[in-house]
C-alpha cells in the first residue's frame, strides 16, 4: 500500500480526552475515530490490526475444534426474560422495540441466544459435545465508557459456547478453551496473568480471567509469580487492610465531614500514602465495594474514610432511623438491600456491631450483625494480607497488579439450560439439561492492551502478529529519482514475496515521514536516502530504532 493513497489521518497534537496511551495513539495514528460516546469507527490501519487479532482468535478456535457461526446482534427480549437477565443487566442493556411493539435488545453477550439455538436443534447425546463461536459486535451501555475502544459501548467480542452431557466433559471442554486462550494471548505477545474470577452476573460454577498487565487497567488482581495463586480482587480470599490507627486521639478528625485527598487520609491514619492509595483504589471500583470492619465506631469510621474518603463521597455514619428508612423502602431486597456477593472470614460471624458499607453514602450501616443484617459465603481462612505477604505453603509472596481483562471463560453448568428448558435425550431416552460453558475474548479491547504494553513517547510499537503492516519503505526525498527507483523496487519485491508492506511515497518533508512512521509503529523499516544510487539503505526496527546501513538486498533478507 502506498501512503500517498492510504487514508491515514494522523494528528500532530494529543487529543484532549485521551487519558491512556492506546486511546491517544489510536486516534493520533489515524486508526480510529469517535462517532459517539463509546462508539467508534475503525479506519484502515486500525481495522487491519483488529482483523489480525480476529484471525488469530479464529485460527486458534478452529484448531481447538470450535465451529464459527454468526447470530444476529439483535436478540428477542423473551429469552432474556426467561433467564432473568433482562432485569439483571439493567441499564447496561440497549433495549429497543420494533413497529409492532415487540421488544429486543442489542446483544451484550449471547448465552441465551446460543442456548435456544441448540435447544431447538440438538435432540440427542449423539450430537454432543458441541463448541460453537462467533465474532460479533456486542453492545453494552456502559456507565462509564472510557479509554476509547478499551471500554466502549459497541465493541467486537469473540464468544464461544460449549454444550456437554456431564460436569466432567464440561471440564474437558473448559480446559480445551483455557489452552486455546493461552495460545491466543501468547500469539498477541501479551504479558498476561490467568486468575480465578468471580462468576458475577454470568452465574455458574467457576471462571478464569485473562488479564493483560497494565497500570492503566481497571481490574485489580492478586497473584503469585509462579501462577500458583491468582484471583481477581472480587474472588481473592484476601483483603487489603490498613494498619489500624494507634490511639483514639488520632481519630478525632474523622468527624470533620471528609478527608478529601489520599494524602489527608494517609496522614490522618498515619499510614503509608501508597498503601493507602492502593486500598482506596481497590475499594473504589465501579462495583459497590463492601468493607467489613470489626471494632468500635470511631475506628470503623476512620477505616471507612480510608477506604472511601474521596471528595466525591460523603462519608458519615448513618443514624439508626436512617437505616430503618432504607430498609422500609419499596424494592429493598436483602438483609442490607445490597445485591453483592460477599465472602467473610468466619471470625466476622462471631463479632457484634460491625460497620458495613459500600462506596456510596447511602450504604453505610453501624451496629450490623452477621446473620441478622447481612449474609454471605463464610470461609475459614479469609486471609488479611498485604502485598508482599507470604502465600501460605509456598516460598512466594502475594503480588497486587492492575490489568486489562482481555478474556473470560466460564463454567455455566446447567444454569441457562434449566432456565430456558434446553434438554437432549441420553442413551436411555431420558431428557437431560446441557452442561454449558461460555468463553469471551475482547477483540477490540485486545488492541488496546497490546498498545498499552507496546509503545513509547513517539507512538505504537506493534508486535509483528498484530501490526497493520509488517514493513515500511520510506523514500526520504521523492524529488530524487534514485531514491524513488530504489524505494519502488524494494516495495515491489517485498510485496511480491507476500510481505505486508507500506511505501511512503508522499511528497512530505522527511521529518513528517519519520514522525508518522514512529507513530503508526510499523515493526520493520527500510529508508531509501542519499545512498540509494549505490543500493544502500538504512534498516531499523521500530523497537530498537537503531539504523544500520546495509545493502538493499540484505535489508530485504532481514524482512523475509
Ligand atoms: P469488564 O469487567 O471490563 O466490564 P466484563 O467482565 O463485563 O468486562 P465479559 O462479560 O466477561 O466482560 O465479556 C468478555 C470480554 O469482552 C471481556 O473479557 C472483555 O475483554 C470484553 N469486553 C467487555 N466489555 C467491554 C467493553 N465495554 N468494551 C470493550 N470490550 C469489552
Ligand atoms: Mg462489564
Ligand atoms: Mg469483568
Ligand atoms: Mg468478564
Coordinates of C-alpha atoms in Angstrom, one line a residue, residues 48-533:
X48 CA -6.3 -4.2 9.8
X49 CA -4.9 -4.7 13.4
X50 CA -8.4 -5.6 14.6
X51 CA -8.7 -8.2 11.8
X52 CA -5.3 -9.6 12.6
X53 CA -6.5 -10.3 16.2
X54 CA -9.8 -11.7 14.9
X55 CA -7.9 -14.1 12.6
X56 CA -5.6 -15.2 15.4
X57 CA -8.6 -15.9 17.6
X58 CA -10.4 -17.6 14.7
X59 CA -7.4 -19.8 13.9
X60 CA -7.0 -21.0 17.5
X61 CA -10.7 -21.6 18.0
X62 CA -10.8 -23.6 14.8
X63 CA -7.8 -25.6 15.8
X64 CA -9.4 -26.3 19.1
X65 CA -12.4 -27.8 17.3
X66 CA -14.8 -25.0 17.7
X67 CA -17.1 -24.0 14.8
X68 CA -17.8 -20.5 13.7
X69 CA -21.3 -19.3 13.2
X70 CA -22.9 -15.9 13.3
X71 CA -26.0 -15.0 15.2
X72 CA -27.7 -11.6 14.9
X73 CA -26.7 -8.7 17.0
X74 CA -30.4 -8.2 17.6
X75 CA -31.9 -10.6 20.2
X76 CA -35.5 -11.1 21.2
X77 CA -36.4 -10.0 24.7
X78 CA -38.3 -13.1 25.6
X79 CA -35.2 -15.3 26.0
X80 CA -33.6 -12.8 28.3
X81 CA -36.8 -12.6 30.4
X82 CA -36.8 -16.4 30.7
X83 CA -33.3 -16.4 32.1
X84 CA -34.0 -13.4 34.3
X85 CA -31.2 -11.3 32.8
X86 CA -33.5 -8.8 31.1
X87 CA -33.7 -7.1 34.5
X88 CA -30.3 -8.2 35.8
X89 CA -28.4 -6.5 33.0
X90 CA -30.4 -3.4 33.8
X91 CA -29.3 -0.1 32.2
X92 CA -26.3 -1.7 30.6
X93 CA -28.5 -3.3 28.0
X94 CA -29.5 -1.4 24.9
X95 CA -33.2 -2.2 24.5
X96 CA -35.4 -1.5 21.5
X97 CA -38.9 -2.1 20.1
X98 CA -40.0 -2.8 16.6
X99 CA -43.0 -1.2 14.8
X100 CA -45.3 -3.9 16.4
X101 CA -44.0 -3.0 19.8
X102 CA -42.1 -6.3 20.1
X103 CA -39.1 -5.9 22.5
X104 CA -35.5 -6.7 21.5
X105 CA -32.0 -5.9 22.7
X106 CA -28.7 -5.4 21.1
X107 CA -26.8 -8.4 22.4
X108 CA -24.3 -7.6 25.2
X109 CA -23.4 -11.4 25.1
X110 CA -25.3 -14.4 23.8
X111 CA -25.7 -17.2 26.4
X112 CA -29.5 -17.2 26.0
X113 CA -29.3 -17.0 22.2
X114 CA -27.0 -19.9 21.7
X115 CA -28.9 -21.9 24.3
X116 CA -32.1 -21.5 22.5
X117 CA -30.5 -22.3 19.1
X118 CA -29.2 -25.6 20.5
X119 CA -32.4 -26.3 22.4
X120 CA -34.4 -26.2 19.2
X121 CA -31.9 -28.1 17.1
X122 CA -30.0 -30.7 19.1
X123 CA -32.0 -33.6 20.3
X124 CA -29.6 -36.4 21.0
X125 CA -26.5 -37.1 23.0
X126 CA -25.0 -38.3 19.7
X127 CA -24.7 -34.7 18.6
X128 CA -22.7 -33.7 21.6
X129 CA -20.2 -32.3 22.7
X130 CA -20.5 -29.1 20.7
X131 CA -18.4 -25.9 20.7
X132 CA -19.8 -23.0 18.7
X133 CA -18.5 -19.5 18.4
X134 CA -19.0 -16.2 16.7
X135 CA -17.1 -13.0 16.3
X136 CA -19.8 -10.4 16.6
X137 CA -20.3 -6.8 17.6
X138 CA -21.6 -6.5 21.2
X139 CA -23.5 -3.7 22.8
X140 CA -23.3 -2.5 26.3
X141 CA -24.5 0.8 27.5
X142 CA -21.5 1.1 29.9
X143 CA -21.9 3.5 32.8
X144 CA -18.5 5.0 32.1
X145 CA -17.4 4.4 28.5
X146 CA -13.8 5.4 28.5
X147 CA -10.3 4.8 27.2
X148 CA -11.5 4.7 23.6
X149 CA -12.2 1.2 22.4
X150 CA -11.0 -0.3 25.7
X151 CA -14.4 0.3 27.4
X152 CA -16.7 1.0 24.5
X153 CA -20.4 0.7 24.2
X154 CA -20.1 -1.0 20.8
X155 CA -17.2 -3.5 20.6
X156 CA -16.1 -6.7 19.0
X157 CA -16.1 -9.8 21.1
X158 CA -15.5 -13.4 20.2
X159 CA -17.9 -15.5 22.2
X160 CA -18.0 -19.3 22.3
X161 CA -20.4 -21.7 23.9
X162 CA -19.9 -25.4 24.7
X163 CA -22.6 -28.0 25.2
X164 CA -21.9 -31.1 27.1
X165 CA -23.5 -34.1 28.9
X166 CA -21.7 -34.0 32.2
X167 CA -19.7 -31.9 34.6
X168 CA -16.6 -34.0 33.6
X169 CA -17.0 -33.4 29.9
X170 CA -17.7 -29.7 30.6
X171 CA -14.4 -29.6 32.4
X172 CA -12.6 -31.1 29.4
X173 CA -14.3 -28.5 27.1
X174 CA -13.4 -25.7 29.5
X175 CA -9.7 -26.7 29.7
X176 CA -9.6 -27.0 26.0
X177 CA -10.7 -23.4 25.8
X178 CA -8.3 -22.4 28.6
X179 CA -5.5 -23.7 26.5
X180 CA -6.7 -22.1 23.3
X181 CA -6.8 -18.8 25.2
X182 CA -3.2 -19.2 26.3
X183 CA -2.3 -19.7 22.6
X184 CA -4.3 -16.7 21.5
X185 CA -2.7 -14.3 24.1
X186 CA 0.7 -15.7 23.5
X187 CA 0.4 -15.0 19.8
X188 CA -0.7 -11.4 20.7
X189 CA 2.6 -11.3 22.6
X190 CA 0.7 -10.0 25.7
X191 CA 2.2 -10.1 29.2
X192 CA -0.8 -11.6 31.0
X193 CA -1.9 -13.5 34.1
X194 CA -4.6 -16.1 34.4
X195 CA -6.6 -15.6 37.5
X196 CA -9.7 -17.1 39.1
X197 CA -12.6 -14.9 38.5
X198 CA -15.9 -14.1 40.1
X199 CA -18.8 -15.5 38.1
X200 CA -20.9 -12.5 38.8
X201 CA -23.9 -11.9 36.6
X202 CA -23.0 -14.8 34.4
X203 CA -23.7 -17.4 37.1
X204 CA -22.2 -20.9 37.1
X205 CA -19.6 -22.7 39.0
X206 CA -16.1 -21.4 38.0
X207 CA -14.3 -18.9 35.9
X208 CA -10.9 -17.6 34.8
X209 CA -10.0 -14.2 33.6
X210 CA -7.1 -13.4 31.3
X211 CA -5.6 -10.2 32.5
X212 CA -3.0 -8.2 30.4
X213 CA -0.9 -6.5 32.9
X214 CA -1.0 -2.7 32.7
X215 CA -1.1 0.2 35.2
X216 CA -3.9 1.6 33.2
X217 CA -6.1 -1.4 33.7
X218 CA -9.3 -1.1 35.6
X219 CA -9.1 -4.5 37.2
X220 CA -7.0 -5.5 40.2
X221 CA -5.6 -8.9 40.6
X222 CA -3.8 -10.7 43.4
X223 CA -1.3 -13.3 42.2
X224 CA 1.9 -15.2 42.9
X225 CA 4.7 -15.2 40.4
X226 CA 4.6 -18.9 39.5
X227 CA 0.8 -18.6 38.8
X228 CA 0.1 -21.0 41.7
X229 CA -2.2 -18.3 43.2
X230 CA -4.2 -15.9 41.1
X231 CA -7.5 -14.3 41.6
X232 CA -9.4 -11.2 40.8
X233 CA -10.0 -8.7 43.5
X234 CA -13.6 -9.9 43.9
X235 CA -12.6 -13.5 44.1
X236 CA -9.4 -13.3 46.1
X237 CA -9.6 -14.6 49.6
X238 CA -7.6 -11.7 50.6
X239 CA -8.5 -8.2 51.6
X240 CA -6.1 -5.4 51.6
X241 CA -6.2 -3.9 55.1
X242 CA -4.6 -0.8 56.5
X243 CA -2.8 -0.9 59.8
X244 CA -5.0 0.5 62.5
X245 CA -4.6 3.9 63.8
X246 CA -2.7 3.8 67.1
X247 CA -4.9 5.6 69.5
X248 CA -8.3 7.2 69.7
X249 CA -7.0 10.7 69.9
X250 CA -5.9 10.3 66.3
X251 CA -9.4 9.6 65.3
X252 CA -11.0 12.9 66.3
X253 CA -10.6 14.4 62.9
X254 CA -12.8 11.8 61.3
X255 CA -15.7 13.8 62.5
X256 CA -15.0 16.5 60.0
X257 CA -17.1 15.6 57.0
X258 CA -14.5 14.4 54.6
X259 CA -10.9 13.7 54.1
X260 CA -10.8 14.7 50.5
X261 CA -7.4 13.6 49.4
X262 CA -5.4 10.4 49.8
X263 CA -2.7 12.5 51.5
X264 CA -5.1 13.7 54.1
X265 CA -6.4 10.2 54.7
X266 CA -3.0 8.7 54.9
X267 CA -1.7 11.4 57.2
X268 CA -4.6 11.0 59.4
X269 CA -4.3 7.3 59.7
X270 CA -0.6 7.5 59.9
X271 CA -0.1 5.0 57.1
X272 CA 2.0 4.9 54.0
X273 CA 0.4 7.0 51.2
X274 CA 1.0 4.4 48.6
X275 CA -0.6 1.7 50.6
X276 CA -3.5 3.9 51.4
X277 CA -3.9 4.8 47.7
X278 CA -3.9 1.1 46.9
X279 CA -6.6 0.4 49.4
X280 CA -8.7 3.2 48.2
X281 CA -8.2 2.0 44.6
X282 CA -9.2 -1.5 45.5
X283 CA -12.3 -0.4 47.2
X284 CA -13.4 2.2 44.7
X285 CA -14.1 0.2 41.6
X286 CA -17.3 0.6 39.6
X287 CA -18.9 -2.1 41.7
X288 CA -20.0 -1.2 45.2
X289 CA -17.2 -2.4 47.4
X290 CA -18.1 -3.6 50.8
X291 CA -15.9 -3.2 53.7
X292 CA -16.5 -5.0 56.9
X293 CA -14.5 -3.9 59.8
X294 CA -14.8 -5.1 63.3
X295 CA -14.2 -2.7 66.2
X296 CA -15.7 0.3 67.7
X297 CA -17.5 3.1 66.0
X298 CA -14.7 5.7 65.8
X299 CA -12.2 3.2 64.5
X300 CA -14.6 1.9 61.9
X301 CA -15.3 5.4 60.8
X302 CA -11.6 6.0 60.3
X303 CA -11.3 2.9 58.3
X304 CA -14.3 3.8 56.2
X305 CA -12.7 7.1 55.5
X306 CA -9.6 5.4 54.4
X307 CA -11.5 3.2 52.1
X308 CA -14.0 5.6 50.7
X309 CA -12.8 9.1 51.6
X310 CA -12.6 10.9 48.4
X311 CA -14.2 14.2 47.7
X312 CA -17.0 12.5 45.7
X313 CA -18.2 10.5 48.6
X314 CA -19.8 11.9 51.7
X315 CA -18.6 9.7 54.4
X316 CA -20.6 9.8 57.6
X317 CA -22.3 7.3 59.8
X318 CA -26.0 6.8 59.4
X319 CA -28.4 7.1 62.2
X320 CA -30.4 4.1 63.1
X321 CA -33.5 5.9 61.9
X322 CA -32.0 6.4 58.5
X323 CA -31.1 2.7 58.3
X324 CA -34.7 1.9 59.2
X325 CA -35.9 4.2 56.5
X326 CA -33.8 2.5 53.8
X327 CA -34.9 -0.9 55.0
X328 CA -38.6 0.1 54.7
X329 CA -38.2 1.4 51.1
X330 CA -40.0 -0.5 48.4
X331 CA -37.5 -2.5 46.4
X332 CA -35.4 -3.3 49.4
X333 CA -34.2 -6.8 48.6
X334 CA -31.7 -8.2 51.1
X335 CA -30.8 -8.0 54.7
X336 CA -29.0 -4.8 53.7
X337 CA -30.5 -4.2 50.4
X338 CA -27.3 -4.9 48.6
X339 CA -27.1 -7.5 45.9
X340 CA -23.4 -8.2 46.1
X341 CA -21.6 -11.4 46.6
X342 CA -19.8 -11.4 49.9
X343 CA -17.1 -13.6 51.3
X344 CA -16.5 -13.4 55.1
X345 CA -13.9 -14.7 57.4
X346 CA -15.6 -17.0 59.9
X347 CA -14.4 -14.6 62.7
X348 CA -16.7 -11.9 61.3
X349 CA -19.8 -14.0 62.1
X350 CA -18.8 -14.1 65.7
X351 CA -18.4 -10.3 66.1
X352 CA -21.0 -7.8 67.0
X353 CA -21.6 -4.3 65.9
X354 CA -19.8 -4.2 62.6
X355 CA -19.7 -1.3 60.3
X356 CA -20.7 -2.3 56.8
X357 CA -20.7 -0.1 53.8
X358 CA -20.3 0.3 50.1
X359 CA -18.7 3.2 48.4
X360 CA -21.9 5.2 48.2
X361 CA -23.0 7.4 51.0
X362 CA -26.4 5.8 51.4
X363 CA -24.9 2.4 52.2
X364 CA -23.2 2.6 55.5
X365 CA -24.5 0.9 58.5
X366 CA -23.3 0.6 62.0
X367 CA -24.1 -2.0 64.6
X368 CA -24.6 -4.6 62.0
X369 CA -24.6 -8.2 63.0
X370 CA -23.9 -11.2 60.8
X371 CA -27.0 -13.3 60.2
X372 CA -29.4 -10.7 61.4
X373 CA -28.4 -7.9 59.0
X374 CA -26.3 -9.5 56.3
X375 CA -25.2 -12.8 55.0
X376 CA -22.7 -14.2 52.7
X377 CA -20.3 -17.0 52.0
X378 CA -18.3 -17.9 55.1
X379 CA -14.8 -19.3 54.8
X380 CA -12.5 -20.4 57.5
X381 CA -9.4 -18.8 56.1
X382 CA -10.1 -15.4 54.7
X383 CA -6.6 -14.0 54.7
X384 CA -6.0 -10.5 55.6
X385 CA -2.8 -9.8 53.8
X386 CA -0.9 -7.0 52.2
X387 CA 1.2 -7.1 49.1
X388 CA 4.5 -8.9 49.9
X389 CA 3.0 -11.2 52.5
X390 CA 3.8 -14.9 52.1
X391 CA 1.5 -17.2 50.2
X392 CA 0.9 -20.0 52.8
X393 CA 2.7 -23.2 51.9
X394 CA 5.0 -21.6 49.3
X395 CA 8.1 -19.5 49.1
X396 CA 6.2 -16.9 47.2
X397 CA 4.6 -13.6 48.1
X398 CA 1.3 -12.1 47.1
X399 CA 1.6 -9.5 44.4
X400 CA -1.0 -7.0 43.5
X401 CA -1.3 -5.7 40.0
X402 CA -3.6 -3.8 37.7
X403 CA -4.6 -5.2 34.4
X404 CA -6.9 -5.2 31.4
X405 CA -9.4 -8.1 31.2
X406 CA -8.9 -9.4 27.7
X407 CA -10.6 -12.7 28.1
X408 CA -13.0 -14.5 30.4
X409 CA -14.1 -18.1 30.5
X410 CA -17.0 -19.6 32.5
X411 CA -18.3 -22.9 33.5
X412 CA -22.0 -22.2 33.4
X413 CA -23.2 -25.7 34.3
X414 CA -27.0 -26.1 33.8
X415 CA -27.9 -22.5 34.7
X416 CA -29.0 -21.5 31.2
X417 CA -30.2 -24.8 30.0
X418 CA -32.5 -25.1 33.1
X419 CA -33.8 -21.6 32.8
X420 CA -34.5 -22.0 29.1
X421 CA -35.5 -25.6 29.3
X422 CA -32.9 -26.9 26.9
X423 CA -32.5 -30.6 27.0
X424 CA -31.2 -33.5 25.0
X425 CA -32.1 -37.2 25.1
X426 CA -29.4 -39.5 26.7
X427 CA -28.7 -43.2 25.8
X428 CA -31.7 -44.2 27.7
X429 CA -34.0 -41.8 26.0
X430 CA -34.1 -39.6 29.2
X431 CA -34.2 -35.8 28.9
X432 CA -31.2 -34.0 30.5
X433 CA -30.1 -30.5 30.7
X434 CA -27.0 -29.4 28.8
X435 CA -23.8 -28.6 30.8
X436 CA -22.6 -25.4 29.3
X437 CA -19.6 -23.2 29.2
X438 CA -19.1 -19.7 27.7
X439 CA -15.9 -18.1 26.6
X440 CA -15.2 -14.5 25.7
X441 CA -12.3 -12.6 24.1
X442 CA -12.4 -8.8 23.8
X443 CA -11.1 -8.5 20.2
X444 CA -11.1 -4.7 20.0
X445 CA -10.1 -4.4 23.7
X446 CA -7.1 -6.6 23.0
X447 CA -5.8 -4.0 20.5
X448 CA -5.7 -1.5 23.4
X449 CA -3.9 -4.0 25.7
X450 CA -1.3 -4.6 23.0
X451 CA -0.6 -0.9 22.7
X452 CA -0.6 -0.3 26.4
X453 CA 2.2 -2.8 26.7
X454 CA 4.0 -1.7 23.5
X455 CA 4.6 2.0 23.0
X456 CA 7.0 4.8 23.7
X457 CA 6.6 8.6 23.7
X458 CA 6.6 8.7 19.9
X459 CA 3.9 6.1 19.2
X460 CA 2.9 2.5 18.9
X461 CA 5.4 -0.4 18.7
X462 CA 3.4 -3.2 17.1
X463 CA 4.4 -6.8 17.6
X464 CA 4.5 -8.3 14.1
X465 CA 1.5 -10.5 14.7
X466 CA -0.8 -7.6 15.2
X467 CA 0.8 -4.9 13.2
X468 CA -1.4 -3.4 10.4
X469 CA 1.6 -3.8 8.1
X470 CA 4.8 -5.7 8.7
X471 CA 7.2 -3.4 7.0
X472 CA 7.5 0.2 5.7
X473 CA 9.8 1.6 3.0
X474 CA 10.4 5.3 3.2
X475 CA 11.6 7.4 0.3
X476 CA 13.2 10.3 2.1
X477 CA 13.1 12.7 -0.9
X478 CA 10.6 12.0 -3.7
X479 CA 12.3 14.5 -5.9
X480 CA 15.4 12.3 -6.1
X481 CA 14.9 9.8 -8.9
X482 CA 17.4 7.3 -7.5
X483 CA 15.6 7.2 -4.1
X484 CA 12.3 6.7 -5.9
X485 CA 13.6 4.0 -8.1
X486 CA 15.1 2.0 -5.2
X487 CA 12.1 2.5 -3.0
X488 CA 9.8 1.3 -5.7
X489 CA 11.9 -1.7 -6.4
X490 CA 12.2 -2.8 -2.8
X491 CA 8.5 -2.2 -2.3
X492 CA 7.5 -4.3 -5.3
X493 CA 9.9 -7.1 -4.3
X494 CA 8.6 -7.3 -0.8
X495 CA 5.0 -7.2 -1.9
X496 CA 5.7 -10.0 -4.5
X497 CA 7.1 -12.1 -1.7
X498 CA 3.9 -11.7 0.4
X499 CA 5.2 -9.1 2.9
X500 CA 2.5 -6.7 4.0
X501 CA 4.4 -3.5 3.2
X502 CA 3.8 0.2 3.1
X503 CA 5.6 2.6 0.8
X504 CA 6.0 6.2 2.0
X505 CA 6.0 7.9 -1.4
X506 CA 4.3 11.1 -0.2
X507 CA 5.6 14.5 -1.1
X508 CA 6.2 15.3 2.5
X509 CA 9.2 16.6 4.5
X510 CA 11.4 13.8 5.8
X511 CA 10.6 14.9 9.4
X512 CA 6.9 14.4 8.8
X513 CA 7.5 10.9 7.3
X514 CA 9.7 9.8 10.2
X515 CA 7.3 11.1 12.8
X516 CA 4.4 9.3 11.2
X517 CA 6.4 6.2 10.8
X518 CA 7.2 6.1 14.6
X519 CA 3.6 7.0 15.4
X520 CA 1.9 4.2 13.4
X521 CA 4.5 1.8 14.7
X522 CA 5.3 -0.5 11.7
X523 CA 7.8 -3.0 13.1
X524 CA 10.4 -3.3 10.2
X525 CA 11.7 -0.3 8.3
X526 CA 13.8 0.5 5.3
X527 CA 14.8 4.0 4.5
X528 CA 15.9 5.0 1.0
X529 CA 18.0 8.1 1.3
X530 CA 21.2 9.6 -0.1
X531 CA 23.0 6.4 -0.8
X532 CA 20.2 5.0 -3.0
X533 CA 22.3 5.2 -6.1

